[in-house]
Short mmCIF file of C-alpha atoms in Angstrom, two decimals:
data_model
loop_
_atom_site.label_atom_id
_atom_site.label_comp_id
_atom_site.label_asym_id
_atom_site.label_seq_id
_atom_site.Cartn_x
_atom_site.Cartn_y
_atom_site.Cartn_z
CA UNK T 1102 -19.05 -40.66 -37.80
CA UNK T 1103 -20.98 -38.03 -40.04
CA UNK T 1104 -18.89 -39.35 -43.31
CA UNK T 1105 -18.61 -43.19 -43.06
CA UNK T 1106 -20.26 -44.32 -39.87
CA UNK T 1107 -18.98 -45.27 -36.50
CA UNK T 1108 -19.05 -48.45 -34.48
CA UNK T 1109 -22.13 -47.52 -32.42
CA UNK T 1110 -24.36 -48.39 -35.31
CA UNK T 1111 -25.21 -44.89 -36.80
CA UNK T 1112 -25.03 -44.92 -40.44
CA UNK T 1113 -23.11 -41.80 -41.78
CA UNK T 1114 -23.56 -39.99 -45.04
CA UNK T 1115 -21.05 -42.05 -47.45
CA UNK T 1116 -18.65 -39.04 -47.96
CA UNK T 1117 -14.94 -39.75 -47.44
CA UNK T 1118 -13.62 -37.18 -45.98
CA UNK T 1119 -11.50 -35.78 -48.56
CA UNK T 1120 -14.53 -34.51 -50.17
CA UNK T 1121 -16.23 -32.96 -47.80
CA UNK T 1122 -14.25 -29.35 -49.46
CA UNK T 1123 -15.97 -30.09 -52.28
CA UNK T 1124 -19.27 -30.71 -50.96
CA UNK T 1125 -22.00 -27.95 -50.54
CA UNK T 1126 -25.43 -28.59 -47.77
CA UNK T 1127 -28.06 -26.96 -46.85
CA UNK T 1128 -28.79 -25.96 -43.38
CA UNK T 1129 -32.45 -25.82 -41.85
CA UNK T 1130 -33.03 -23.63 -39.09
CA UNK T 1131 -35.99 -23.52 -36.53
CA UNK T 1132 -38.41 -20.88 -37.34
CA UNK T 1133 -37.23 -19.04 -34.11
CA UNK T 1134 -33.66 -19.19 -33.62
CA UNK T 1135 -30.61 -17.50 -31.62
CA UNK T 1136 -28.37 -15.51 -34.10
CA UNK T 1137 -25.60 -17.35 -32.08
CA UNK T 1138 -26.34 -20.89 -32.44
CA UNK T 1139 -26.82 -19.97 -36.27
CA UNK T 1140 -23.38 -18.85 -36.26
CA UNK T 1141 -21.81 -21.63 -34.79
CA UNK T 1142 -23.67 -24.16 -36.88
CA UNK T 1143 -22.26 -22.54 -40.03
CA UNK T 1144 -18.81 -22.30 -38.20
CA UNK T 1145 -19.13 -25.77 -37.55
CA UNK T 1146 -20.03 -26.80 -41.30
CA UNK T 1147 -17.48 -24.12 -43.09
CA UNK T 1148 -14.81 -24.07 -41.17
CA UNK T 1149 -14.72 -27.31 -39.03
CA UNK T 1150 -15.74 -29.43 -41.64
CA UNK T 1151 -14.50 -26.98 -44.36
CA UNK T 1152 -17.33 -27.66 -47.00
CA UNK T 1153 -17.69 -25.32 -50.06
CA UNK T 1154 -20.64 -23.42 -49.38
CA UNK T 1155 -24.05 -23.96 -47.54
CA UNK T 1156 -27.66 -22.78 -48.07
CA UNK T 1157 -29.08 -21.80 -44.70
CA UNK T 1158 -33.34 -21.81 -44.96
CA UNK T 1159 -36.26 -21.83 -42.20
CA UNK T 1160 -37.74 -24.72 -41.75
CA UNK T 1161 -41.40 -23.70 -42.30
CA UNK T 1162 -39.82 -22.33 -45.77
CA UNK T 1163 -38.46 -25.54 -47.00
CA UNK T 1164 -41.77 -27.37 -45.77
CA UNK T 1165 -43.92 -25.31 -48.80
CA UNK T 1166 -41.48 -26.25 -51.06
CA UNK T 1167 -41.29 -29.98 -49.90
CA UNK T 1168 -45.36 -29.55 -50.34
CA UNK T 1169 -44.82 -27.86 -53.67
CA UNK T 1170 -47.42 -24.76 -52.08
CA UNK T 1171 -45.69 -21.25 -52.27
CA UNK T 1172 -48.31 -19.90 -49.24
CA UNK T 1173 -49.61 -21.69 -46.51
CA UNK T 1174 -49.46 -21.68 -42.50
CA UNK T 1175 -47.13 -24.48 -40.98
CA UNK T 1176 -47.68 -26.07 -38.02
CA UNK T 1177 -44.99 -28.31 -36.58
CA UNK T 1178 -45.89 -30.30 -33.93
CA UNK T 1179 -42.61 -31.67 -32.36
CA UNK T 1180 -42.38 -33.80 -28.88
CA UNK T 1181 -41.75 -31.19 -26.81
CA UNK T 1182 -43.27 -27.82 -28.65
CA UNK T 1183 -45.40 -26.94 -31.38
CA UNK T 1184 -44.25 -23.67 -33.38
CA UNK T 1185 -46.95 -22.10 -35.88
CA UNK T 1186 -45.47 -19.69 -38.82
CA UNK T 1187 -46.80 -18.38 -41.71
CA UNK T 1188 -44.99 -18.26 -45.14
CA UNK T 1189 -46.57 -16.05 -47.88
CA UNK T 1190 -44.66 -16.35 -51.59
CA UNK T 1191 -42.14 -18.59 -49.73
CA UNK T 1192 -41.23 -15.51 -47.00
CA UNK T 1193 -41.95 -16.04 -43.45
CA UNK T 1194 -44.47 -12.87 -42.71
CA UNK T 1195 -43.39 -10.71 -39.75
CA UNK T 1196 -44.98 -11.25 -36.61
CA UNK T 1197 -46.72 -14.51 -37.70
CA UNK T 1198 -45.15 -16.99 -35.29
CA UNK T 1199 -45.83 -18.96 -32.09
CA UNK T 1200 -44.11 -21.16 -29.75
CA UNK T 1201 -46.45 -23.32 -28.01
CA UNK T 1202 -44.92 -24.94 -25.01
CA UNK T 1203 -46.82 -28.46 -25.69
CA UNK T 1204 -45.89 -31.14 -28.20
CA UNK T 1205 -46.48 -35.35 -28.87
CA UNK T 1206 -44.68 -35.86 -25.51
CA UNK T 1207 -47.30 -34.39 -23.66
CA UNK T 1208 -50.24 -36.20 -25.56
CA UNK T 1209 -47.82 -39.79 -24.75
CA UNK T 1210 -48.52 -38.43 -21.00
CA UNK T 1211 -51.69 -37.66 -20.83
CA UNK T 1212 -52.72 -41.63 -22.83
CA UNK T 1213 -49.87 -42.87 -20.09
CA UNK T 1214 -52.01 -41.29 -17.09
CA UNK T 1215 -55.24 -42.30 -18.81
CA UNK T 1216 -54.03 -46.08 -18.58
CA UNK T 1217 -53.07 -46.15 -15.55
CA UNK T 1218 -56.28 -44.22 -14.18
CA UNK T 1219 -58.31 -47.13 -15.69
CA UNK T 1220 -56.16 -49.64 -14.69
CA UNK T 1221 -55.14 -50.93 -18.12
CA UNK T 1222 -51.30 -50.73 -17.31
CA UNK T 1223 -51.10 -53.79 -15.94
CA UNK T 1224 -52.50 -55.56 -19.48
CA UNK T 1225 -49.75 -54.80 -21.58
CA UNK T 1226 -46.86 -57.26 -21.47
CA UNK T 1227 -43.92 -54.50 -20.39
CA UNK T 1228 -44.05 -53.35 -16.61
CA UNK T 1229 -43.80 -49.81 -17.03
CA UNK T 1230 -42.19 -47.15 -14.46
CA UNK T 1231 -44.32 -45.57 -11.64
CA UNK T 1232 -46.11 -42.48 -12.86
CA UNK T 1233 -44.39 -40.83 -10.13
CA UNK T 1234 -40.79 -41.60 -11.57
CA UNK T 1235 -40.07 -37.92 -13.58
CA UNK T 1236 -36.64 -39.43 -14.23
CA UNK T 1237 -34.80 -39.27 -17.38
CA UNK T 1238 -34.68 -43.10 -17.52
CA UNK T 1239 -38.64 -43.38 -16.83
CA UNK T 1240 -39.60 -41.04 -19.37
CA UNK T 1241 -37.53 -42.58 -22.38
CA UNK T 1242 -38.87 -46.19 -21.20
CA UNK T 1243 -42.51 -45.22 -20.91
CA UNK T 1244 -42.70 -43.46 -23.89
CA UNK T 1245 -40.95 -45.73 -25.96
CA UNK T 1246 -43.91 -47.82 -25.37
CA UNK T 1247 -46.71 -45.31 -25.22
CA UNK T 1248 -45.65 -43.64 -28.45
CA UNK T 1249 -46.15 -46.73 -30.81
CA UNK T 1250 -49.51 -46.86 -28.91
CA UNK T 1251 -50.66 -43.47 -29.53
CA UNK T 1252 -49.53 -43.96 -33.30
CA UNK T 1253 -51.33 -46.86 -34.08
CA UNK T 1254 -54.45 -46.42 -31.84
CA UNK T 1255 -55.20 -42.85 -30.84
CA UNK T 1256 -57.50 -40.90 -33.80
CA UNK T 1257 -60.43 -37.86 -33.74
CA UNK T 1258 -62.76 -39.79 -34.99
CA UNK T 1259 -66.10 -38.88 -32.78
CA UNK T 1260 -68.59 -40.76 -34.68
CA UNK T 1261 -66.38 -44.04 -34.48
CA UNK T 1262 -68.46 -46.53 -32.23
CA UNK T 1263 -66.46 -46.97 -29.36
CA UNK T 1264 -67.41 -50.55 -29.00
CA UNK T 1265 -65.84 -51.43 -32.28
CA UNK T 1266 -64.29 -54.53 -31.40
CA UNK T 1267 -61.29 -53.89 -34.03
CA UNK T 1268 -58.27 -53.12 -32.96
CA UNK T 1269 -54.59 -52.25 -34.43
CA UNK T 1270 -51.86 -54.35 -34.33
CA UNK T 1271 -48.43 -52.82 -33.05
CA UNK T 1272 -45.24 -53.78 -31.56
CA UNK T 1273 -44.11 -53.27 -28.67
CA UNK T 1274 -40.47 -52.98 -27.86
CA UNK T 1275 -38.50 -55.49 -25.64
CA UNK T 1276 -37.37 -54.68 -22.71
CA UNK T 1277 -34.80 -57.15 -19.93
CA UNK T 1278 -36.69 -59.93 -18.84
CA UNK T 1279 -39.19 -59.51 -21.49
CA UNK T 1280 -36.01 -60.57 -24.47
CA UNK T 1281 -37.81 -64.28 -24.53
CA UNK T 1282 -41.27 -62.61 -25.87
CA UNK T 1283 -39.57 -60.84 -28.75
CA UNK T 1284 -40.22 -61.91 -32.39
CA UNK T 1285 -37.77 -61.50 -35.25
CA UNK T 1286 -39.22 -60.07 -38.31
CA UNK T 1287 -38.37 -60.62 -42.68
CA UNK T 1288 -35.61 -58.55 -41.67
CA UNK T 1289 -33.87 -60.22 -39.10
CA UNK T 1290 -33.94 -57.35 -36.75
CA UNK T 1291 -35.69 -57.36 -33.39
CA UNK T 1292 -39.49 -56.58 -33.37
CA UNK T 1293 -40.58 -56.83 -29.98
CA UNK T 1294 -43.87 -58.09 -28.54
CA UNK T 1295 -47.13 -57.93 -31.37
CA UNK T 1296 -50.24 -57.70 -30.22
CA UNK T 1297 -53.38 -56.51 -30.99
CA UNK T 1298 -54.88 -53.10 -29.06
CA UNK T 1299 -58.17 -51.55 -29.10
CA UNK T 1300 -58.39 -48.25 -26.76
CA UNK T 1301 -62.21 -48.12 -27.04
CA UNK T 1302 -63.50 -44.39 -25.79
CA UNK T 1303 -59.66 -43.86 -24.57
CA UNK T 1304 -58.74 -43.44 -28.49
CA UNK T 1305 -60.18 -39.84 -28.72
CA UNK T 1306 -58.86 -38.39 -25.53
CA UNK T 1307 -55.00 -37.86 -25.43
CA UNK T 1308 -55.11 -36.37 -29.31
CA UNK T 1309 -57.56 -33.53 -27.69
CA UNK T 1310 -54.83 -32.03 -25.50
CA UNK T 1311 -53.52 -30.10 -28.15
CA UNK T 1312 -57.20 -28.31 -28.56
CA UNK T 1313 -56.95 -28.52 -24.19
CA UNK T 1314 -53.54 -27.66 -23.55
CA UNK T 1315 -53.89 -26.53 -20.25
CA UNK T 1316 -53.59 -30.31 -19.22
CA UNK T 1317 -50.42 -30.23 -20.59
CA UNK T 1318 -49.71 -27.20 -18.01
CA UNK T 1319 -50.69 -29.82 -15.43
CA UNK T 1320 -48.48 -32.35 -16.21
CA UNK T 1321 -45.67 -29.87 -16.33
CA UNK T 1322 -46.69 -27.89 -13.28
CA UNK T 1323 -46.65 -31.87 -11.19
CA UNK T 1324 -43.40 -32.25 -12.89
CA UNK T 1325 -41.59 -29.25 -11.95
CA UNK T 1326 -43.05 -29.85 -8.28
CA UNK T 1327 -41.51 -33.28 -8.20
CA UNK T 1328 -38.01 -32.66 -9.48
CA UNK T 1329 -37.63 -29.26 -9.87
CA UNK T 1330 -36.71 -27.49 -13.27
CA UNK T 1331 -32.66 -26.71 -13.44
CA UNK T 1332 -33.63 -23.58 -15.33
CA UNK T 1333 -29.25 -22.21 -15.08
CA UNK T 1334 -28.15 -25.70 -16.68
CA UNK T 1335 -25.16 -25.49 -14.59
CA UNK T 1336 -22.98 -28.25 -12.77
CA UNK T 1337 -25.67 -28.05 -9.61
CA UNK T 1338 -28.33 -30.39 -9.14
CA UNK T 1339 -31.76 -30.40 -10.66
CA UNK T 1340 -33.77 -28.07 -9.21
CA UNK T 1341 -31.28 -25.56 -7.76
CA UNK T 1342 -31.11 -22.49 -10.12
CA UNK T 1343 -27.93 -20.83 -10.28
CA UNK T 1344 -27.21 -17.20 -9.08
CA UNK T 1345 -24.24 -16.52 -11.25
CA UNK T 1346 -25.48 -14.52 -14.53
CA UNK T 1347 -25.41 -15.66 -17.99
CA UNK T 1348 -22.66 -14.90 -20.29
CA UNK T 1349 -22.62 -12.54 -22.48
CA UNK T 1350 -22.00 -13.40 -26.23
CA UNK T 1351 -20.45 -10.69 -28.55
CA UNK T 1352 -20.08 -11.44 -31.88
CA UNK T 1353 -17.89 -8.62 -32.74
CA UNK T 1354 -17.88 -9.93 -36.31
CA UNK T 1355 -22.19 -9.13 -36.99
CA UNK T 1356 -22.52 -5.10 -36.48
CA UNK T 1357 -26.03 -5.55 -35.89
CA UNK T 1358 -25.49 -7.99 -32.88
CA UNK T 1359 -27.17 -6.13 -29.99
CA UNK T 1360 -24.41 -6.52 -26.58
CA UNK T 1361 -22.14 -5.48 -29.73
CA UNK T 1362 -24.56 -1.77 -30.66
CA UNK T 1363 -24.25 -1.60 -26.95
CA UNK T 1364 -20.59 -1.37 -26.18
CA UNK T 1365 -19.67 -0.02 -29.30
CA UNK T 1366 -21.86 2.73 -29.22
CA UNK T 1367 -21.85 3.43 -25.52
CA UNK T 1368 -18.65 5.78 -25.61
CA UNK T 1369 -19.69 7.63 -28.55
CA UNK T 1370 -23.31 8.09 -26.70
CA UNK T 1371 -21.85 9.64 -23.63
CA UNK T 1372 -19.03 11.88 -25.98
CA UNK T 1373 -22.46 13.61 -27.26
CA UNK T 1374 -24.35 14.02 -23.52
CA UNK T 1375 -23.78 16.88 -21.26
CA UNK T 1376 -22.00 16.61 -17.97
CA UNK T 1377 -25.56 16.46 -16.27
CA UNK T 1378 -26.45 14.04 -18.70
CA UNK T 1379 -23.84 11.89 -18.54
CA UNK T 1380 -23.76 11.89 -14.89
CA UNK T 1381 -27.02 10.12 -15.33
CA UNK T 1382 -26.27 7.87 -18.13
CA UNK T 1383 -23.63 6.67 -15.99
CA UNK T 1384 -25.68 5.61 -12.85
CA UNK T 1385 -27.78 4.04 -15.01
CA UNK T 1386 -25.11 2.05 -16.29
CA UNK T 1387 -24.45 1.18 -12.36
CA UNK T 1388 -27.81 0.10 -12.12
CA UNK T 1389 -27.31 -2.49 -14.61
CA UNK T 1390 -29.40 -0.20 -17.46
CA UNK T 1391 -27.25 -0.35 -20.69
CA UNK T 1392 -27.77 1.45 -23.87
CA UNK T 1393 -30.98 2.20 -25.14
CA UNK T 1394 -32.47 1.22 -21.32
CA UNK T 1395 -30.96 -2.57 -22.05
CA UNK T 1396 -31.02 -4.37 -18.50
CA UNK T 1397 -27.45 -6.02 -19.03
CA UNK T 1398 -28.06 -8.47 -15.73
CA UNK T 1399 -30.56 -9.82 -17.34
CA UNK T 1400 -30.94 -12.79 -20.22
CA UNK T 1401 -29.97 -11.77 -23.85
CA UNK T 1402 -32.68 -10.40 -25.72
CA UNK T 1403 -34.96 -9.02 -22.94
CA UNK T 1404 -35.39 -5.53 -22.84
CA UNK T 1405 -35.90 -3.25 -19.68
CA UNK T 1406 -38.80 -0.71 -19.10
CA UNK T 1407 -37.53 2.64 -19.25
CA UNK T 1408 -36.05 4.13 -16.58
CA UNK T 1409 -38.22 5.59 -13.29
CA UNK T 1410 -37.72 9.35 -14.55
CA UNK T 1411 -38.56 8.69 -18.23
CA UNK T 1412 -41.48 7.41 -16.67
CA UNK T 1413 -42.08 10.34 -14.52
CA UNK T 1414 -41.73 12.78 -17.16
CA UNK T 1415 -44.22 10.81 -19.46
CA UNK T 1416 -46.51 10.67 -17.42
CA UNK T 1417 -46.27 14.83 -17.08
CA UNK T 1418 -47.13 14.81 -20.66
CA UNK T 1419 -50.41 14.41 -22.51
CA UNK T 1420 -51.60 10.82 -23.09
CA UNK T 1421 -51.03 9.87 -26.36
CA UNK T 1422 -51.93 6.67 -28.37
CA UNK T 1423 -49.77 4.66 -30.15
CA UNK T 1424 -50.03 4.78 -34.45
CA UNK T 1425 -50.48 1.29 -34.55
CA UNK T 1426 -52.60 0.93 -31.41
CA UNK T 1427 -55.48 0.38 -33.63
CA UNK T 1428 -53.87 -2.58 -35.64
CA UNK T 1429 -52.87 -4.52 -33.07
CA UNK T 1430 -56.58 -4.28 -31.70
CA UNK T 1431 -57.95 -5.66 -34.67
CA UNK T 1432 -55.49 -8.24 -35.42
CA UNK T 1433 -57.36 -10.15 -32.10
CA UNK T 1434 -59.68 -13.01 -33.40
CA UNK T 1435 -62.89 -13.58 -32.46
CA UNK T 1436 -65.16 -16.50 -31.11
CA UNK T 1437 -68.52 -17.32 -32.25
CA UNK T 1438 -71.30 -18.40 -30.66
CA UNK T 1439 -70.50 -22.44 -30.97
CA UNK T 1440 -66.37 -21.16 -30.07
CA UNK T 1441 -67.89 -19.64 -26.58
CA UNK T 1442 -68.95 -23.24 -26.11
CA UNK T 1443 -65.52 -24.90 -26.87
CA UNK T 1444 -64.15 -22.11 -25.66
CA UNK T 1445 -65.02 -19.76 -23.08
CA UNK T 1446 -62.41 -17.22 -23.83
CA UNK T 1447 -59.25 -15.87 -25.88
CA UNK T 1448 -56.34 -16.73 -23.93
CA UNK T 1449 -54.49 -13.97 -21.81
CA UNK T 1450 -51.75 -12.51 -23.98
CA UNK T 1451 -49.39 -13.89 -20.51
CA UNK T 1452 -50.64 -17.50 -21.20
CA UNK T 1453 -49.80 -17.74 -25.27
CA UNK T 1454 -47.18 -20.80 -24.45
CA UNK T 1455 -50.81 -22.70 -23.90
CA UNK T 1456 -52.81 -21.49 -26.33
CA UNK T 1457 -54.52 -24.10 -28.44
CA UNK T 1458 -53.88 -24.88 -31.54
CA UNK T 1459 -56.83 -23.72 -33.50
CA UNK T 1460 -56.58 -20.42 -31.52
CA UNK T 1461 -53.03 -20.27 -32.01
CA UNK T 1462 -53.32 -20.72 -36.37
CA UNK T 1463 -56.11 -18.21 -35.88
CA UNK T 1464 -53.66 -15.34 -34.36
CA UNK T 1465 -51.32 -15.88 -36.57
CA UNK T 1466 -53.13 -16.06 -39.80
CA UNK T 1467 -55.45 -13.01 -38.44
CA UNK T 1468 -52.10 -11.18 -38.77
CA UNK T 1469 -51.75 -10.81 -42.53
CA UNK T 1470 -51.81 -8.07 -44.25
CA UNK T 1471 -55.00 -8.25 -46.64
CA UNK T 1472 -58.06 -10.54 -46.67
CA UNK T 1473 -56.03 -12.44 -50.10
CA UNK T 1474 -53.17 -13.50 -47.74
CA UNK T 1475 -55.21 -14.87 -44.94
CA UNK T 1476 -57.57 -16.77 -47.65
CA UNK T 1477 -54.09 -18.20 -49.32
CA UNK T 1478 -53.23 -18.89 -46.03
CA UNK T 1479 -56.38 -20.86 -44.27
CA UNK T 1480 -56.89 -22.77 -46.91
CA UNK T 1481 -53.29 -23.85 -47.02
CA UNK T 1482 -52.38 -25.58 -43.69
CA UNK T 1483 -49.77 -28.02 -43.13
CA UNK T 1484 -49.16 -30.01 -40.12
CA UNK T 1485 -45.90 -31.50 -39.45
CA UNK T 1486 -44.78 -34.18 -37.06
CA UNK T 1487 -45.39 -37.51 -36.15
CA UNK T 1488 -48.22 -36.55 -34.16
CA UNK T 1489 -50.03 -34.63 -37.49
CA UNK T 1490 -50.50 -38.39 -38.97
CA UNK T 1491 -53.05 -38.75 -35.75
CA UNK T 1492 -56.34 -39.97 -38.36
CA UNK T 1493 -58.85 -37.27 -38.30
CA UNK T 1494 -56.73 -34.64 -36.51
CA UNK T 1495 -57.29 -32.62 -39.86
CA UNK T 1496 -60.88 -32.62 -40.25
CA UNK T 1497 -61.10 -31.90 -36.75
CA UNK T 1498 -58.46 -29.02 -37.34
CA UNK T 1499 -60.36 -27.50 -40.13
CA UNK T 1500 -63.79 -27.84 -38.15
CA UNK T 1501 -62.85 -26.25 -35.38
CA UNK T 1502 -60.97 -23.02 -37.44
CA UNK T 1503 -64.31 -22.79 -39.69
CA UNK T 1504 -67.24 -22.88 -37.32
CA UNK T 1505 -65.55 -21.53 -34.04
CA UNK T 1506 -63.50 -18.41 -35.09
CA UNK T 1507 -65.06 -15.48 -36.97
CA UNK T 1508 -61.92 -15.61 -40.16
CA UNK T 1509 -61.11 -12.41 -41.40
CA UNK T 1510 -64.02 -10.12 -39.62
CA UNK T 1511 -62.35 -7.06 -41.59
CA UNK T 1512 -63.42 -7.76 -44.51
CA UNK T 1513 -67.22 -8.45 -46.61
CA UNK T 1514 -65.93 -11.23 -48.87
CA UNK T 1515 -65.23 -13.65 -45.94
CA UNK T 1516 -63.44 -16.95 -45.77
CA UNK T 1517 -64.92 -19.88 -48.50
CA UNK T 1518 -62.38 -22.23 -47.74
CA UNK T 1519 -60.01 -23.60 -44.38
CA UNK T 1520 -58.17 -26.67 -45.55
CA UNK T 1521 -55.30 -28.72 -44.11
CA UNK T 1522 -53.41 -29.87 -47.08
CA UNK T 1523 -53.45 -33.15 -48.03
CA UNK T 1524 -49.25 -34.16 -48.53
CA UNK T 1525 -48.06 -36.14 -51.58
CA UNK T 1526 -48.48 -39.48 -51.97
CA UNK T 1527 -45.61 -41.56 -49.75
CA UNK T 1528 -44.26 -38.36 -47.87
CA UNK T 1529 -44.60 -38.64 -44.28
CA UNK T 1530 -45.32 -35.31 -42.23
CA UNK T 1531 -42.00 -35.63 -40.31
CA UNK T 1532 -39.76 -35.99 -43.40
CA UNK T 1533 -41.32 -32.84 -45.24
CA UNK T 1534 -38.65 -30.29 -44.14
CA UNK T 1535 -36.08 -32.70 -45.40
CA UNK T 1536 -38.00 -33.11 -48.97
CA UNK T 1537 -38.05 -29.29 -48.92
CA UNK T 1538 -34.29 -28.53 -48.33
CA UNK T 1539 -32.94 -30.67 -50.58
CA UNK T 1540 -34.89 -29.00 -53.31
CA UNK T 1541 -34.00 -25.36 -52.14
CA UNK T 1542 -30.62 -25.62 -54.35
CA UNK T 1543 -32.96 -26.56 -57.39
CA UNK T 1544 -34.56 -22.45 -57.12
CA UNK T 1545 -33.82 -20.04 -59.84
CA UNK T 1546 -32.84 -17.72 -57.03
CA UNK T 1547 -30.73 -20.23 -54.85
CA UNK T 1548 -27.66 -19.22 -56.15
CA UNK T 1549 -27.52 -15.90 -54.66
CA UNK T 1550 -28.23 -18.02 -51.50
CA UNK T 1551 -25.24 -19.76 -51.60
CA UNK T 1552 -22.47 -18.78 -48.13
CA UNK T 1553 -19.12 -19.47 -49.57
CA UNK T 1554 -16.22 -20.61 -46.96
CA UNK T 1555 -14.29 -17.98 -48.19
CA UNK T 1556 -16.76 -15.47 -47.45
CA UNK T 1557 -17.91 -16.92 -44.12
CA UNK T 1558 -13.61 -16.71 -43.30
CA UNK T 1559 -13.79 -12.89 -44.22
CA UNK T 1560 -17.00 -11.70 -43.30
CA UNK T 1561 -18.25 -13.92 -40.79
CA UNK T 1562 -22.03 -13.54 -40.01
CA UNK T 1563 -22.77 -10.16 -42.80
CA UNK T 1564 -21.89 -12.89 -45.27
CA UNK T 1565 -25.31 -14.83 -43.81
CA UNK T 1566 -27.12 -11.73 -43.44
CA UNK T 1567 -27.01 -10.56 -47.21
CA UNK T 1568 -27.25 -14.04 -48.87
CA UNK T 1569 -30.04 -15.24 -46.42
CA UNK T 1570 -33.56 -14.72 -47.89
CA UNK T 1571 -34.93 -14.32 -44.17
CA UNK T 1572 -34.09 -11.85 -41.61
CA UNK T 1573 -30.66 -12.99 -39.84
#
């Protein structure tokens, strides 16, 4: 199917499969991924499909080069999360990224729940599902109708008269009994219902969720109370969370791989303790405290507080503050007076998932290590997604950073400039990554980038970690 196509419809990629080990690709990875699932996808590609070699690049990287910017702050709005991540000289900067737990999706929703609130539903020629339907089915069917909506209707523009009696003329897809309203286009493919749709004072509101996201936390909060959230993704129903733990993946092949540090170096760690020592490095172990205080009953990644007598004997000693206590205080933005109006507040550090989006570039870009980076940085913003073509989503963007957040407080020179940039002419927000990778084997320095089959066989994933220009 991935070579020549299949009989389901999808188009493949025109390579006969005898040359795929002659063919090289390049792989783009979110901007926060599991070392794991990296892995796999280069197993998958090198081994499975035994190509030559493959490029592996973040995707906020490979969006500045499809923009042809070497700095800037990427925001990628997707349909069910928005990620923020700044790249300085084409390197992601450490500690500059945010998953936000919001995304078009939720903006589809929140227009859905607006129509049927003002009892426009019933106008459009589709009979949509019950808002109270949360199933699978529902959603897909609602949105695919919504979604063309929001595109072609939904803008920022507050000084539009709402009264305008132009409207925008979309297509709506076809669903059962509603086959006999369809039109065929130039094409000859299926078009669906036109028509022509003016939202009036409606346009403005769903696009604002992503400034308001706590209405997103709504509609989640309703969801999860109607069907439940199978959070163990197990063979139980929806809803029911499973008490069996996660598996643990070693890759025995990555020394740095953290359940491997653990169990490698856990007999060597008690060869070194006393016996009294020991004794108590191995209740820990009991108590489900690995190496290093690692809580191994609990999801990969997560580290456990220190153990009740570290704590005990800390607290016996003089309280002493942390060496970069100070940095992380100042690396907190900070509203003006107009921003207290927006905004009352900075949200809590246990809320970030809902942070809007101005806030959200704000902490990131306030992160950067000199007042040159974060002025390269504000006034290069990109926004990514079908949902950053929403008409005036940028201005508004760039108002709200400018006149509600005090930029760069540190320093006397200030901010002169916050820009979204503008993309080149005929490239579409959501194909920008794409643009990007396939000009990352075109770099002076891609071919020290390059993870060779035979390397991947041998090596396994130190082969990614050395040719990878980000941290693996």
């Amino acid at each position: 199917a991935i070579c020549g196509g299949c009989g389901c419809g999808a188009r493949g990629l025109g390579i006969a499969p005898s040359q795929l080990p002659n063919t090289c690709a390049v792989l783009a990875l979110p901007d926060l991924f599991a070392r794991r699932e990296g892995s796999e996808l280069l197993s998958v590609l090198l081994i499975e499909m035994s190509l030559k070699a493959v490029v592996v690049q973040e995707e906020a990287t490979c969006a500045c080069l499809g923009a042809g910017v070497p700095s800037a702050c990427v925001v990628d709005i997707g349909a069910q999360r928005t990620s923020v991540c700044c790249i300085d000289e084409l390197m992601p900067m450490p500690g500059c990224r945010q998953i936000l737990s919001y995304g078009g999706d939720d903006v589809d929703r929140l227009l859905l729940w607006l129509l049927h609130r003002q009892h426009l539903l019933n106008r459009l020629p589709i009979s949509l599902p019950h808002l109270s339907d949360w199933s699978q089915w529902a959603l897909v069917r609602s949105l695919a109708v919504i979604t063309p909506l929001r595109h072609a209707c939904c803008h920022i523009h507050l000084h539009q008269n709402p009264a305008d009696p132009s409207g925008s003329l979309i297509t709506l897809p076809a669903f059962g009994a509603q086959q006999h309203a369809e039109e065929v286009d130039s094409t000859g493919g299926s078009s669906g219902t036109l028509m022509k749709v003016s939202l009036g004072s409606l346009a403005c509101v769903p696009p604002l969720l992503l400034f308001a996201p706590h209405a997103a936390a709504l509609l989640h909060n309703a969801e999860r109370r109607t069907i439940g959230i199978d959070s163990s993704f197990g063979d139980g129903p929806p809803g029911e969370a499973s008490d069996t733990p996660e598996p643990r993946h070693v890759d025995f092949s990555d020394v740095w791989d953290d359940d491997f540090l653990q169990e490698s170096a856990a007999p060597l760690r008690g060869a070194a303790l006393g016996k009294t020592e020991r004794d108590a490095a191995e209740a820990d172990v009991e108590e489900g405290v690995g190496f290093l205080g690692r809580d191994t009953s609990q999801k990969e990644g997560i580290i456990r507080d220190a153990p009740a007598k570290e704590a005990t004997r800390a607290e016996s000693k003089p309280a002493q503050k942390p060496a970069g206590a100070c940095a992380l205080a100042g690396s907190y933005p900070s509203l003006t007076n107009l921003g207290f109006r927006h905004q009352g507040e900075l949200e809590p550090d246990e809320q970030l998932e809902y942070t809007p989006l101005d806030e959200a570039v704000v902490r990131a870009v306030e992160k950067g290590k000199s007042t040159e980076v974060k002025r390269r940085l504000y006034g290069t913003i990109l926004l990514l997604g079908g949902t950053g073509r929403t008409p005036g989503l940028s201005s508004y963007l760039e108002w709200r950073i400018a006149t509600c957040w005090k930029l760069a407080p540190d320093s006397t020179e200030g901010i002169e400039r916050v820009e979204v940039q503008r993309l080149p002419a005929g490239v579409q927000p959501e194909c920008l990554v794409w643009r990007g990778a396939a000009a990352v084997p075109l770099l002076e320095s891609a071919r020290s980038m390059w993870i060779l089959r035979r390397d991947w066989e041998r090596r396994g994933a130190m082969a990614a970690r050395e040719a990878c220009t980000f941290a693996w």
